[in-house]
């Protein structure tokens, strides 16, 4: 009798993993031994797809019926791509934000790793010399030159091409067995043992700076600092000197900057002081660049990492200090998907790693001021500018009852003329690009409205188009009114394009540059414009927010904000805080060097308390008053909020989901939690979607979290939940 071969069941055990699916749960799979460690990636079948998942643990028992458990398709990593500490951070984040864990964990991985790519550097091709008799090259001049070049060390084909060496020449050398092309990993510099600090350009610290630096350098373990320093007070110098002992100890430093702050100038400043591997992480990098930078953080070959929001989720071999510059900036909060706040998670990360963290700003967020006042953060203050730089004079210009020309009052034009005549630069700030924010028919009142949003199109005269700034929809400007046929289509309101045009008429002898998203789209054009401004090519600058942040223009002596009145009466309770931050930021552009500066705010409400406070008393005073108001009203940071957002192509579908959710939730809430809504978003329809929301507000975080969990449990029972797109936003920044 023939014996059939019995294959013993392969030794297998359970894996608990997370998958990139919008479900608030983990998944169990079977895997042959030895099991991949937590933090390794696996490929698994899911429905009729194969997904890349991340191993969290090795459970003894499955959370579903064993017969339904499937085996993994493949194990991708031998060693974890995320360490225990990073897994712990992400587990905490998933809990705190009550977000589907798979989306949280996988957010920490570069796209290529999410797709299952090897967690390794891409090998590069290099040419190097082989042992051999090079005397045969005496007559082949090109080959001789290439040979001599390679005697200095191996080079990539690109480097050789840049020096005029063709591949034909190289192939000829290869044929003679004098050189060969080989793949190898890029050089990783071991910087830890030979740290050099460039003393060139290192200033003598002011007393305030010296105090801040010494407190930071002595900080051991988890210690959060708020560095509140007026624009130009030398915060960056404080960061640089605080980094010294950390780098000398061979530890890495993470510097987080807002989206718009990551300029070549910023990077150059760090690189100049520390000739060490500096690596950047931001959204404009391609997938491969991101993965390589991510690996350099993880394996420790990057000493300094400068990055935007997502850099916070990157693994580090040995992080010793976190710096968050412009900590109040709203770009640190992710506005879709996993809506985390990088500053808040950075604090958690610093606590877990037991390292210091510095939050720096000229206009700290109210949350941070509150934390400093309550003693959670140590406050460091820089109230003066080093050297001879003077602090600007602030003026409120009443624009009531005066004839404005493209938004400029005669008084402002007069001030501009005075500065321009002295050879100084003038900067005008208007946070609205395009020609006019509204196009209307003079005869019948027709308005050019976006079909997909509750919003007007902005008229862009250059290109003769209408552009919706909310959904990005564009169309040609109609030649006549679609309603009555009139040719009298006129723009109302003011955009940067219009001001630029008017300036050319008002100040024809001076050249003007406009800086906004429309004319800085081309890569490098923003930098080019900035260069032109610094070189004095332009005398008048007109721009949006882009111009307001972080750029130093020593010859600007007059800064004017043309129209911020809208923000004074916006419904969002954070609007005043944002306006104040913007105002101070813009004001910071004036009088940075030895020339005294003026800051002008043109307004129809010169008596408004907020503006008076800002212009006469400064940000700190304003913040104290505004914080007191928040306290009275029980608003954050004196309470905590969570927002259920919902959208659908029909408003009715949103209400069918949110109304029963609120109805079932409210009776179960403790007295500490308020439920507001459902109500429509400020702009009800955007990009064809109706948007509704429900706000929970609580006096303490624990009650807020349990109310949210209860609400999430209710959503599981509502069939209407599947007909809409909804999400939960913890600590929403925009209501
Ligand atoms: P902030 O980041 O607070 O706006 P910066 O760090 O950019 O300020 O400093 C503003 C300018 O002052 C920079 O040109 C910087 O080199 C210079 N600076 C900083 N500290 C000193 C100092 N102690 N003495 C002289 N110049 C300084
Ligand atoms: Zn009309
Ligand atoms: Zn639109």
XYZ file of C-alpha atoms and ligand atoms in Angstrom:
764
model
C 0.000 0.000 0.000
C 1.342 3.378 -0.963
C 1.709 5.675 1.950
C 0.419 9.164 1.272
C 2.789 11.870 2.410
C 1.403 13.626 5.426
C 2.481 17.200 5.685
C 2.335 18.271 9.294
C 0.405 21.509 9.719
C 2.929 24.278 9.539
C 3.561 25.757 12.934
C 1.441 28.894 12.941
C 0.264 31.498 15.387
C -1.858 34.608 15.523
C -0.927 38.124 14.498
C -2.942 41.189 15.414
C -2.523 43.877 12.793
C -3.902 47.191 11.621
C -4.977 47.774 8.033
C -5.521 50.971 6.049
C -9.298 50.794 6.244
C -11.693 53.288 7.831
C -12.783 50.909 10.565
C -12.161 51.467 14.249
C -10.718 48.007 14.876
C -7.732 45.696 14.550
C -7.598 42.397 12.630
C -6.282 38.913 13.377
C -4.469 36.698 10.871
C -2.544 33.439 11.010
C 1.153 33.464 10.255
C 3.821 30.750 10.103
C 6.495 30.814 12.797
C 8.714 32.611 13.548
C 6.263 35.474 13.844
C 7.275 38.934 12.637
C 7.778 41.347 15.515
C 5.405 44.210 16.266
C 6.200 47.055 13.888
C 6.825 44.748 10.886
C 4.656 44.871 7.788
C 2.731 41.953 6.319
C 0.573 41.437 3.262
C -2.856 39.994 3.909
C -6.014 39.115 1.999
C -8.878 41.494 2.790
C -12.113 40.993 0.912
C -10.951 40.490 -2.635
C -7.897 42.727 -2.217
C -4.423 42.316 -0.798
C -3.495 44.981 1.747
C -0.315 45.968 3.540
C -0.790 45.873 7.294
C 1.320 46.549 10.346
C 1.828 44.014 13.130
C 0.838 45.255 16.588
C 0.962 42.150 18.762
C 0.849 38.369 18.984
C -2.446 37.567 20.720
C -3.056 34.185 22.370
C -6.683 34.185 21.364
C -8.401 35.524 18.307
C -11.178 38.075 18.608
C -13.303 36.266 16.020
C -14.128 32.634 15.264
C -10.880 30.750 14.448
C -12.451 29.137 11.401
C -12.795 32.549 9.766
C -9.197 33.552 10.305
C -7.111 33.678 7.174
C -3.369 33.271 6.771
C -1.149 36.192 5.823
C 0.010 36.299 2.219
C 3.562 37.390 2.987
C 5.790 38.878 5.634
C 7.516 41.990 4.283
C 9.987 43.031 6.998
C 12.570 41.089 9.008
C 13.079 44.012 11.325
C 10.378 46.442 12.448
C 9.879 49.670 10.516
C 8.473 51.264 13.670
C 9.939 50.762 17.140
C 8.076 49.993 20.380
C 8.182 53.668 21.354
C 6.720 54.801 18.044
C 3.990 52.156 18.184
C 3.128 53.380 21.642
C 2.874 56.988 20.437
C 0.585 55.965 17.584
C -1.543 53.765 19.837
C -2.036 56.735 22.104
C -2.868 58.976 19.145
C -5.452 56.522 17.800
C -7.067 56.403 21.249
C -7.008 60.144 21.757
C -8.299 61.119 18.331
C -10.664 58.112 18.257
C -9.607 57.602 14.682
C -9.459 54.253 12.814
C -6.120 52.842 14.015
C -5.005 51.589 10.611
C -5.157 55.087 9.169
C -3.239 56.427 12.166
C -0.403 53.895 12.059
C -0.039 53.911 8.316
C 0.101 57.703 8.295
C 3.470 57.312 10.014
C 4.873 55.442 7.012
C 6.027 56.987 3.738
C 3.780 56.128 0.795
C 6.271 53.652 -0.652
C 6.263 51.647 2.570
C 2.476 51.760 2.658
C 2.593 50.193 -0.787
C 4.829 47.384 0.451
C 8.182 48.585 -0.925
C 11.422 47.475 0.771
C 12.378 49.630 3.745
C 15.824 50.355 2.327
C 17.680 53.080 0.513
C 17.630 52.951 -3.223
C 21.014 51.714 -4.420
C 22.853 54.175 -6.615
C 25.041 53.319 -9.585
C 28.679 54.298 -9.309
C 31.724 53.979 -11.499
C 34.959 52.962 -9.827
C 38.425 51.902 -11.011
C 39.735 48.366 -11.221
C 43.331 47.213 -10.812
C 44.934 47.222 -14.232
C 47.487 48.622 -16.587
C 46.451 52.138 -17.478
C 49.452 52.791 -19.696
C 47.346 51.717 -22.685
C 45.354 54.952 -22.222
C 48.172 57.269 -23.196
C 46.668 57.891 -26.606
C 42.978 57.844 -25.683
C 42.687 61.319 -24.228
C 39.059 61.204 -23.133
C 39.492 57.837 -21.445
C 42.663 59.077 -19.770
C 40.742 62.107 -18.398
C 37.908 59.939 -17.120
C 40.439 57.589 -15.525
C 42.144 60.463 -13.736
C 38.811 61.768 -12.508
C 37.939 58.379 -11.058
C 41.323 58.205 -9.335
C 39.903 60.818 -6.951
C 37.166 58.372 -5.958
C 34.082 56.640 -7.297
C 31.412 58.763 -9.005
C 27.846 58.389 -10.188
C 27.077 58.503 -13.925
C 25.394 61.858 -13.267
C 28.461 63.352 -11.615
C 30.632 62.111 -14.469
C 28.282 63.470 -17.099
C 28.377 66.836 -15.356
C 32.148 66.786 -15.865
C 31.808 66.007 -19.529
C 32.457 62.274 -19.406
C 30.221 60.338 -21.804
C 28.949 56.826 -21.278
C 30.804 55.762 -24.433
C 34.084 56.732 -22.762
C 33.143 54.871 -19.610
C 32.101 51.784 -21.523
C 35.451 51.842 -23.303
C 37.206 51.866 -19.921
C 35.004 48.999 -18.805
C 35.888 47.000 -21.879
C 39.576 47.402 -21.026
C 38.730 46.172 -17.521
C 40.011 49.397 -16.011
C 36.706 50.518 -14.527
C 33.316 49.089 -13.730
C 29.817 50.225 -12.866
C 28.338 48.833 -9.703
C 25.282 49.415 -7.554
C 25.883 50.450 -4.005
C 24.068 52.148 -1.172
C 24.460 55.884 -0.764
C 27.112 57.042 1.682
C 25.840 57.378 5.215
C 27.958 59.743 7.233
C 28.623 58.847 10.827
C 28.382 62.333 12.277
C 27.946 61.400 15.930
C 31.591 61.340 16.890
C 32.990 64.438 15.186
C 30.694 67.360 15.702
C 31.874 70.693 14.518
C 30.082 73.942 15.225
C 30.669 76.845 12.900
C 31.324 79.897 15.101
C 31.297 82.185 12.095
C 28.365 84.589 12.389
C 27.458 83.487 15.885
C 26.403 86.659 17.695
C 26.875 87.687 21.293
C 23.599 86.871 22.957
C 21.399 89.479 24.536
C 20.719 89.007 28.229
C 17.287 87.587 27.503
C 18.642 85.199 24.900
C 21.445 84.085 27.203
C 18.987 83.316 29.963
C 16.758 81.347 27.608
C 19.714 79.404 26.196
C 21.083 78.522 29.598
C 17.697 77.276 30.847
C 17.254 75.217 27.705
C 20.754 73.791 27.814
C 20.315 72.734 31.421
C 16.928 71.161 30.816
C 16.973 67.470 31.529
C 14.212 64.995 30.876
C 10.763 66.060 29.750
C 10.554 69.819 30.030
C 8.266 71.892 27.838
C 9.173 75.539 27.174
C 7.245 78.329 25.550
C 9.659 80.776 23.914
C 7.655 83.941 23.405
C 9.731 86.399 21.439
C 8.724 89.354 19.330
C 9.578 89.156 15.640
C 13.285 89.693 15.134
C 14.161 89.081 18.768
C 16.440 86.187 17.848
C 14.422 83.072 18.594
C 16.252 81.120 15.918
C 19.579 81.971 17.555
C 18.192 80.566 20.797
C 17.178 77.364 19.021
C 20.610 77.051 17.439
C 22.449 77.372 20.725
C 20.012 75.114 22.568
C 20.767 72.439 19.974
C 24.527 72.456 20.570
C 24.781 70.195 23.632
C 22.163 67.846 22.217
C 24.071 67.325 18.975
C 27.369 67.095 20.846
C 25.860 64.226 22.804
C 25.170 62.525 19.464
C 21.407 63.019 19.709
C 19.147 64.120 16.863
C 17.113 67.338 16.807
C 13.708 67.719 15.186
C 12.785 71.242 14.082
C 9.168 71.606 13.033
C 8.148 74.562 10.908
C 4.859 75.611 9.284
C 4.240 74.624 5.659
C 5.234 78.036 4.437
C 8.284 78.382 6.685
C 10.380 75.657 5.135
C 12.435 77.841 2.829
C 15.980 77.311 1.568
C 16.943 80.261 3.816
C 15.754 78.452 6.934
C 17.578 75.282 6.006
C 20.735 77.209 5.127
C 20.780 78.847 8.540
C 20.840 75.531 10.378
C 23.228 73.980 7.889
C 25.624 76.916 8.205
C 25.915 76.636 11.984
C 26.083 72.866 12.015
C 27.974 71.321 9.101
C 26.210 68.020 9.826
C 23.678 65.970 7.863
C 20.509 68.080 7.763
C 17.488 66.412 6.310
C 14.152 67.898 5.340
C 10.709 66.312 5.313
C 7.803 68.033 3.636
C 4.907 67.421 1.323
C 6.552 68.677 -1.866
C 9.074 65.804 -1.866
C 8.529 62.856 -4.165
C 7.880 59.389 -2.759
C 11.465 58.186 -3.065
C 12.950 61.345 -1.508
C 10.537 61.005 1.384
C 11.445 57.398 1.993
C 15.183 58.121 1.911
C 14.760 61.035 4.336
C 12.536 58.902 6.565
C 15.194 56.177 6.637
C 17.883 58.724 7.505
C 15.838 59.830 10.532
C 15.184 56.276 11.545
C 18.742 54.984 11.250
C 20.231 58.109 12.808
C 22.235 59.258 9.825
C 20.342 62.588 9.843
C 21.513 64.841 12.663
C 18.990 67.638 12.207
C 15.583 67.079 10.726
C 13.610 70.109 9.564
C 10.099 69.256 8.610
C 6.469 70.191 8.428
C 3.595 68.548 10.284
C 4.113 64.948 9.216
C 7.765 64.940 10.342
C 6.441 64.459 13.842
C 5.321 60.917 13.057
C 8.727 59.897 11.695
C 10.798 57.377 13.660
C 14.102 58.613 15.120
C 17.127 56.594 16.198
C 17.929 58.930 19.064
C 15.890 62.098 19.363
C 17.196 64.556 21.951
C 15.216 67.755 21.402
C 12.063 68.944 19.616
C 11.664 72.551 18.476
C 8.382 73.842 17.082
C 8.773 77.187 15.401
C 5.669 79.361 14.906
C 3.841 76.969 17.180
C 0.569 78.870 16.727
C 0.468 78.128 13.001
C -2.680 76.369 11.873
C -0.805 74.146 9.405
C 0.298 71.972 12.337
C -3.231 70.619 12.504
C -4.106 68.184 9.745
C -7.408 69.184 8.190
C -8.565 65.894 6.717
C -8.376 62.162 7.375
C -6.473 61.647 10.613
C -6.888 65.161 12.007
C -4.005 65.247 14.465
C -2.305 68.309 15.850
C 1.441 67.905 15.410
C 2.220 70.299 18.264
C 0.062 68.377 20.696
C 1.480 65.031 19.614
C 4.994 66.485 19.797
C 4.444 67.233 23.464
C 3.318 63.690 24.024
C 6.309 62.353 22.138
C 8.703 64.489 24.175
C 7.104 63.202 27.336
C 7.394 59.588 26.218
C 11.045 60.062 25.234
C 11.708 62.163 28.330
C 13.320 65.013 26.374
C 12.907 68.808 26.282
C 10.618 70.535 23.809
C 10.500 74.223 22.836
C 7.458 75.924 21.356
C 8.450 79.246 19.839
C 6.314 82.109 18.548
C 5.886 85.861 18.475
C 2.182 85.232 18.899
C 1.682 82.061 20.921
C -1.590 80.211 20.598
C -4.046 80.786 23.405
C -3.690 77.131 24.335
C 0.042 77.567 24.886
C -0.327 80.854 26.757
C -2.829 79.151 29.005
C -0.424 76.258 29.598
C 2.386 78.684 30.401
C 0.162 80.597 32.811
C -0.854 77.409 34.589
C 2.777 76.353 34.958
C 2.634 73.433 32.541
C 5.214 75.133 30.322
C 8.151 77.179 31.409
C 7.916 80.626 29.842
C 10.982 82.190 28.190
C 10.555 85.739 26.954
C 12.458 87.767 24.376
C 10.995 91.245 24.501
C 13.723 93.124 22.654
C 15.436 93.066 19.330
C 19.193 92.723 19.462
C 21.349 95.540 18.208
C 19.981 98.818 17.011
C 16.768 97.513 15.474
C 13.849 99.582 16.635
C 10.315 98.605 17.388
C 7.734 99.847 14.907
C 5.181 102.590 15.446
C 1.552 101.497 15.007
C -1.161 103.607 13.386
C -4.851 102.985 12.849
C -6.065 104.878 9.786
C -9.742 105.666 9.682
C -11.006 104.851 6.217
C -14.556 106.064 6.785
C -15.729 108.997 4.681
C -12.580 109.111 2.572
C -12.162 108.349 -1.084
C -10.320 105.048 -1.435
C -8.378 104.374 -4.568
C -8.072 100.612 -5.055
C -8.339 100.336 -1.317
C -5.744 102.999 -0.554
C -6.808 106.086 1.379
C -5.198 109.459 0.554
C -3.488 109.401 3.928
C -1.945 106.017 3.245
C -0.837 107.155 -0.205
C 0.830 110.131 1.449
C 2.691 107.907 3.933
C 3.776 105.650 1.104
C 5.087 108.549 -0.944
C 7.153 109.786 2.006
C 8.876 106.445 2.507
C 9.393 105.838 -1.196
C 11.013 109.238 -1.616
C 13.500 108.317 1.096
C 14.440 105.260 -0.916
C 12.691 102.802 1.382
C 10.399 99.927 0.503
C 6.693 99.733 1.263
C 4.756 96.553 1.806
C 1.009 96.294 1.351
C -0.821 93.349 2.672
C -4.141 92.069 1.398
C -5.175 88.516 2.044
C -7.200 88.139 -1.118
C -5.724 87.224 -4.456
C -7.327 87.850 -7.809
C -8.805 91.091 -9.167
C -12.124 91.221 -7.339
C -13.800 88.758 -4.985
C -17.205 89.303 -6.625
C -18.312 89.820 -10.212
C -21.790 91.236 -10.686
C -24.076 92.656 -13.354
C -24.542 96.351 -12.978
C -27.923 96.207 -14.716
C -29.759 93.290 -13.125
C -27.678 92.395 -10.079
C -26.711 88.930 -11.281
C -23.781 87.485 -9.274
C -21.174 85.086 -10.615
C -21.569 82.277 -8.103
C -19.838 78.921 -8.074
C -22.310 76.194 -9.040
C -20.736 73.795 -6.543
C -20.304 76.039 -3.493
C -22.226 78.639 -1.541
C -19.613 81.132 -2.656
C -18.870 83.774 -5.246
C -16.297 83.274 -7.900
C -13.227 85.443 -7.664
C -12.567 87.337 -10.838
C -9.004 87.000 -12.068
C -8.486 89.628 -14.701
C -5.217 88.168 -15.915
C -6.377 85.120 -17.818
C -9.896 86.567 -17.871
C -11.323 83.797 -15.736
C -13.527 83.138 -12.756
C -12.030 80.992 -10.036
C -13.722 79.517 -6.981
C -11.171 79.612 -4.163
C -13.133 77.025 -2.212
C -13.411 74.147 -4.671
C -10.838 75.325 -7.215
C -13.376 75.321 -10.031
C -12.516 77.663 -12.901
C -14.325 78.971 -15.955
C -13.930 81.716 -18.508
C -15.432 85.084 -17.580
C -18.707 85.374 -19.502
C -18.603 88.185 -22.123
C -22.025 89.427 -21.029
C -24.507 88.846 -18.234
C -26.086 85.394 -18.627
C -29.300 86.720 -17.085
C -29.991 89.969 -18.956
C -27.334 90.099 -21.637
C -25.860 93.358 -20.344
C -22.189 94.038 -20.974
C -21.868 95.876 -17.665
C -20.172 93.158 -15.621
C -18.225 94.779 -12.817
C -16.009 93.561 -10.019
C -16.674 94.597 -6.444
C -14.283 94.286 -3.598
C -10.563 94.232 -3.738
C -7.958 91.669 -4.693
C -4.175 91.859 -4.984
C -4.291 92.011 -8.779
C -6.388 95.174 -8.660
C -4.127 96.856 -6.140
C -1.127 95.992 -8.274
C -2.771 97.609 -11.279
C -3.722 100.720 -9.319
C -0.208 101.095 -7.926
C 1.184 101.292 -11.420
C -1.048 104.368 -11.967
C -0.561 105.969 -8.554
C 3.187 105.443 -8.308
C 4.381 105.096 -11.886
C 7.966 105.991 -10.993
C 8.342 102.977 -8.663
C 8.220 99.316 -9.543
C 5.795 96.997 -7.851
C 5.885 93.262 -7.256
C 2.893 91.170 -6.388
C 3.394 88.016 -4.334
C 0.527 85.576 -4.050
C -0.267 82.030 -4.989
C -1.132 83.008 -8.553
C 2.268 84.279 -9.541
C 4.472 81.977 -7.487
C 3.219 78.678 -8.838
C 6.309 77.950 -10.875
C 8.991 76.176 -8.864
C 11.594 78.626 -7.615
C 9.630 81.724 -8.644
C 8.805 82.675 -5.053
C 12.489 82.584 -4.151
C 13.289 84.591 -7.229
C 10.795 87.298 -6.261
C 12.163 87.416 -2.706
C 15.651 87.788 -4.093
C 14.492 90.694 -6.268
C 12.927 92.401 -3.258
C 16.085 92.047 -1.203
C 18.182 93.354 -4.062
C 16.005 96.465 -4.206
C 14.578 95.738 -7.641
C 11.102 96.647 -6.388
C 9.992 99.467 -4.140
C 6.385 98.466 -3.517
C 5.397 94.962 -2.493
C 1.801 93.830 -2.524
C 1.019 90.372 -1.281
C -1.034 87.910 0.679
C -0.133 85.850 3.744
C 2.753 84.382 1.748
C 4.632 87.636 2.120
C 3.854 87.951 5.810
C 5.720 84.974 7.128
C 9.304 84.931 8.206
C 10.935 86.900 5.432
C 13.376 89.611 6.332
C 13.358 92.716 4.177
C 15.644 95.255 5.816
C 14.515 98.178 3.645
C 10.805 97.875 4.324
C 9.872 100.770 6.580
C 6.131 100.916 6.029
C 3.759 98.010 6.239
C 0.056 98.481 5.652
C -2.844 96.087 6.036
C -5.559 97.155 3.642
C -8.661 95.271 4.594
C -9.119 93.038 7.594
C -12.505 94.350 8.717
C -14.245 91.160 7.638
C -12.286 89.164 10.201
C -13.453 91.439 13.023
C -16.963 90.126 12.709
C -16.422 86.521 11.642
C -18.504 84.009 13.517
C -15.673 81.690 14.541
C -14.549 82.356 18.100
C -10.928 81.871 17.004
C -11.135 84.592 14.340
C -9.860 87.327 16.657
C -6.885 85.230 17.728
C -5.987 84.532 14.101
C -6.385 88.143 13.073
C -4.145 89.266 15.918
C -1.492 86.711 14.963
C -1.605 87.831 11.365
C -1.439 91.478 12.345
C 1.643 90.962 14.516
C 3.247 88.840 11.843
C 2.684 91.482 9.197
C 3.797 94.216 11.601
C 6.987 92.247 12.161
C 8.031 92.973 8.596
C 8.581 96.646 9.399
C 11.645 98.190 10.965
C 13.639 95.036 11.231
C 16.976 96.617 10.553
C 18.301 99.897 11.789
C 15.532 101.878 10.108
C 12.500 102.633 12.236
C 9.282 101.268 10.797
C 5.615 102.064 10.708
C 2.686 99.705 10.734
C -0.570 100.995 9.357
C -3.917 99.341 9.637
C -6.591 100.845 7.469
C -10.025 100.181 8.867
C -13.636 101.311 8.999
C -13.628 100.438 12.700
C -10.727 102.353 14.221
C -12.420 102.251 17.626
C -12.806 98.493 17.701
C -11.439 97.245 21.017
C -9.428 94.460 19.441
C -7.632 96.802 17.042
C -7.037 99.398 19.723
C -5.602 96.759 21.978
C -3.310 95.352 19.293
C -2.042 98.677 18.027
C -1.540 100.286 21.420
C -0.816 97.480 23.855
C 0.494 94.590 21.770
C -0.334 90.938 21.404
C 0.213 89.913 24.997
C -2.268 92.394 26.333
C -4.762 91.533 23.649
C -4.376 87.827 24.440
C -4.984 88.372 28.132
C -8.215 90.229 27.456
C -9.369 87.715 24.888
C -8.490 84.776 27.129
C -10.545 86.313 29.901
C -13.492 86.491 27.481
C -13.023 82.851 26.543
C -12.945 81.983 30.214
C -16.240 83.781 30.799
C -17.807 82.053 27.818
C -16.401 78.639 28.753
C -14.665 78.279 25.393
C -11.323 76.523 24.700
C -8.758 76.463 26.222
C -11.146 76.514 29.205
C -13.154 73.677 27.734
C -12.603 70.907 25.197
C -14.377 70.323 21.925
C -15.003 67.525 19.449
C -16.812 67.997 16.164
C -18.740 65.379 14.207
C -18.522 66.471 10.587
C -20.794 65.052 7.971
C -21.181 65.591 4.240
C -23.355 64.252 1.449
C -24.698 65.307 -1.929
C -28.072 65.879 -0.232
C -28.433 67.972 2.899
C -31.273 65.695 3.963
C -28.927 62.690 4.211
C -26.724 64.588 6.680
C -29.693 65.452 8.872
C -30.998 61.876 8.744
C -27.706 60.799 10.232
C -26.939 63.593 12.706
C -30.435 64.221 14.108
C -30.977 60.685 15.489
C -27.345 60.638 16.611
C -27.899 63.766 18.700
C -31.285 62.532 19.918
C -29.878 59.268 21.201
C -26.722 60.818 22.574
C -28.091 63.785 24.515
C -30.043 61.854 27.205
C -26.880 59.848 27.935
C -24.601 62.849 28.448
C -23.387 63.933 31.878
C -23.928 67.550 32.923
C -20.299 68.349 32.053
C -20.876 67.751 28.329
C -22.849 69.986 25.985
C -24.126 68.843 22.624
C -24.753 71.573 20.058
C -26.398 71.040 16.705
C -26.695 69.513 14.277
C -26.169 72.733 12.346
C -24.897 73.481 8.873
C -21.272 74.376 8.319
C -20.579 78.079 7.762
C -20.456 77.408 4.043
C -23.213 74.825 3.771
C -22.361 73.603 0.303
C -18.791 73.179 -0.876
C -17.628 71.355 -4.004
C -21.136 69.964 -4.460
C -21.311 68.541 -0.946
C -23.705 69.651 1.797
C -21.949 69.892 5.114
C -23.417 69.562 8.579
C -21.903 69.170 11.974
C -22.543 68.437 15.620
C -20.367 69.877 18.358
C -19.590 68.342 21.727
C -18.060 70.564 24.363
C -16.965 69.470 27.816
C -15.282 70.925 30.862
C -12.878 68.004 31.035
C -11.216 65.734 28.512
C -12.245 62.451 30.063
C -15.950 63.190 29.837
C -15.517 64.477 26.299
C -13.755 61.265 25.248
C -16.418 59.035 26.765
C -19.176 61.084 25.147
C -17.418 60.660 21.802
C -17.068 56.926 22.327
C -20.740 56.690 23.094
C -21.570 58.678 19.968
C -19.349 56.382 17.905
C -21.180 53.357 19.291
C -24.483 54.923 18.248
C -23.206 55.548 14.705
C -22.641 51.787 14.392
C -26.369 51.255 14.840
C -27.507 53.933 12.374
C -28.109 52.800 8.815
C -28.009 56.463 7.735
C -24.319 56.542 8.689
C -23.502 54.567 5.583
C -25.177 57.071 3.277
C -22.948 59.989 4.230
C -19.271 60.709 4.726
C -18.615 61.586 8.327
C -15.642 62.026 10.595
C -14.759 63.003 14.106
C -12.488 66.019 14.649
C -10.944 66.258 18.131
C -9.906 69.765 19.152
C -11.239 71.259 15.912
C -9.500 74.452 14.866
C -12.190 75.531 12.469
C -15.888 75.245 13.141
P 13.197 85.635 15.169
O 13.324 84.183 14.788
O 12.895 85.831 16.625
O 12.287 86.442 14.300
P 15.901 85.754 14.260
O 16.470 84.632 15.034
O 15.587 85.510 12.832
O 14.609 86.305 14.998
O 16.848 87.010 14.437
C 16.638 88.228 13.757
C 17.964 88.791 13.293
O 18.758 89.156 14.407
C 18.774 87.780 12.513
O 19.376 88.441 11.453
C 19.808 87.287 13.509
O 20.990 86.862 12.886
C 20.024 88.503 14.373
N 20.413 88.192 15.746
C 19.879 87.239 16.552
N 20.447 87.278 17.767
C 21.358 88.284 17.747
C 22.253 88.846 18.710
N 22.320 88.376 19.943
N 23.028 89.887 18.311
C 22.940 90.383 17.073
N 22.121 89.911 16.127
C 21.324 88.869 16.450
Zn -27.599 91.287 -15.854
Zn -16.663 76.320 -5.657
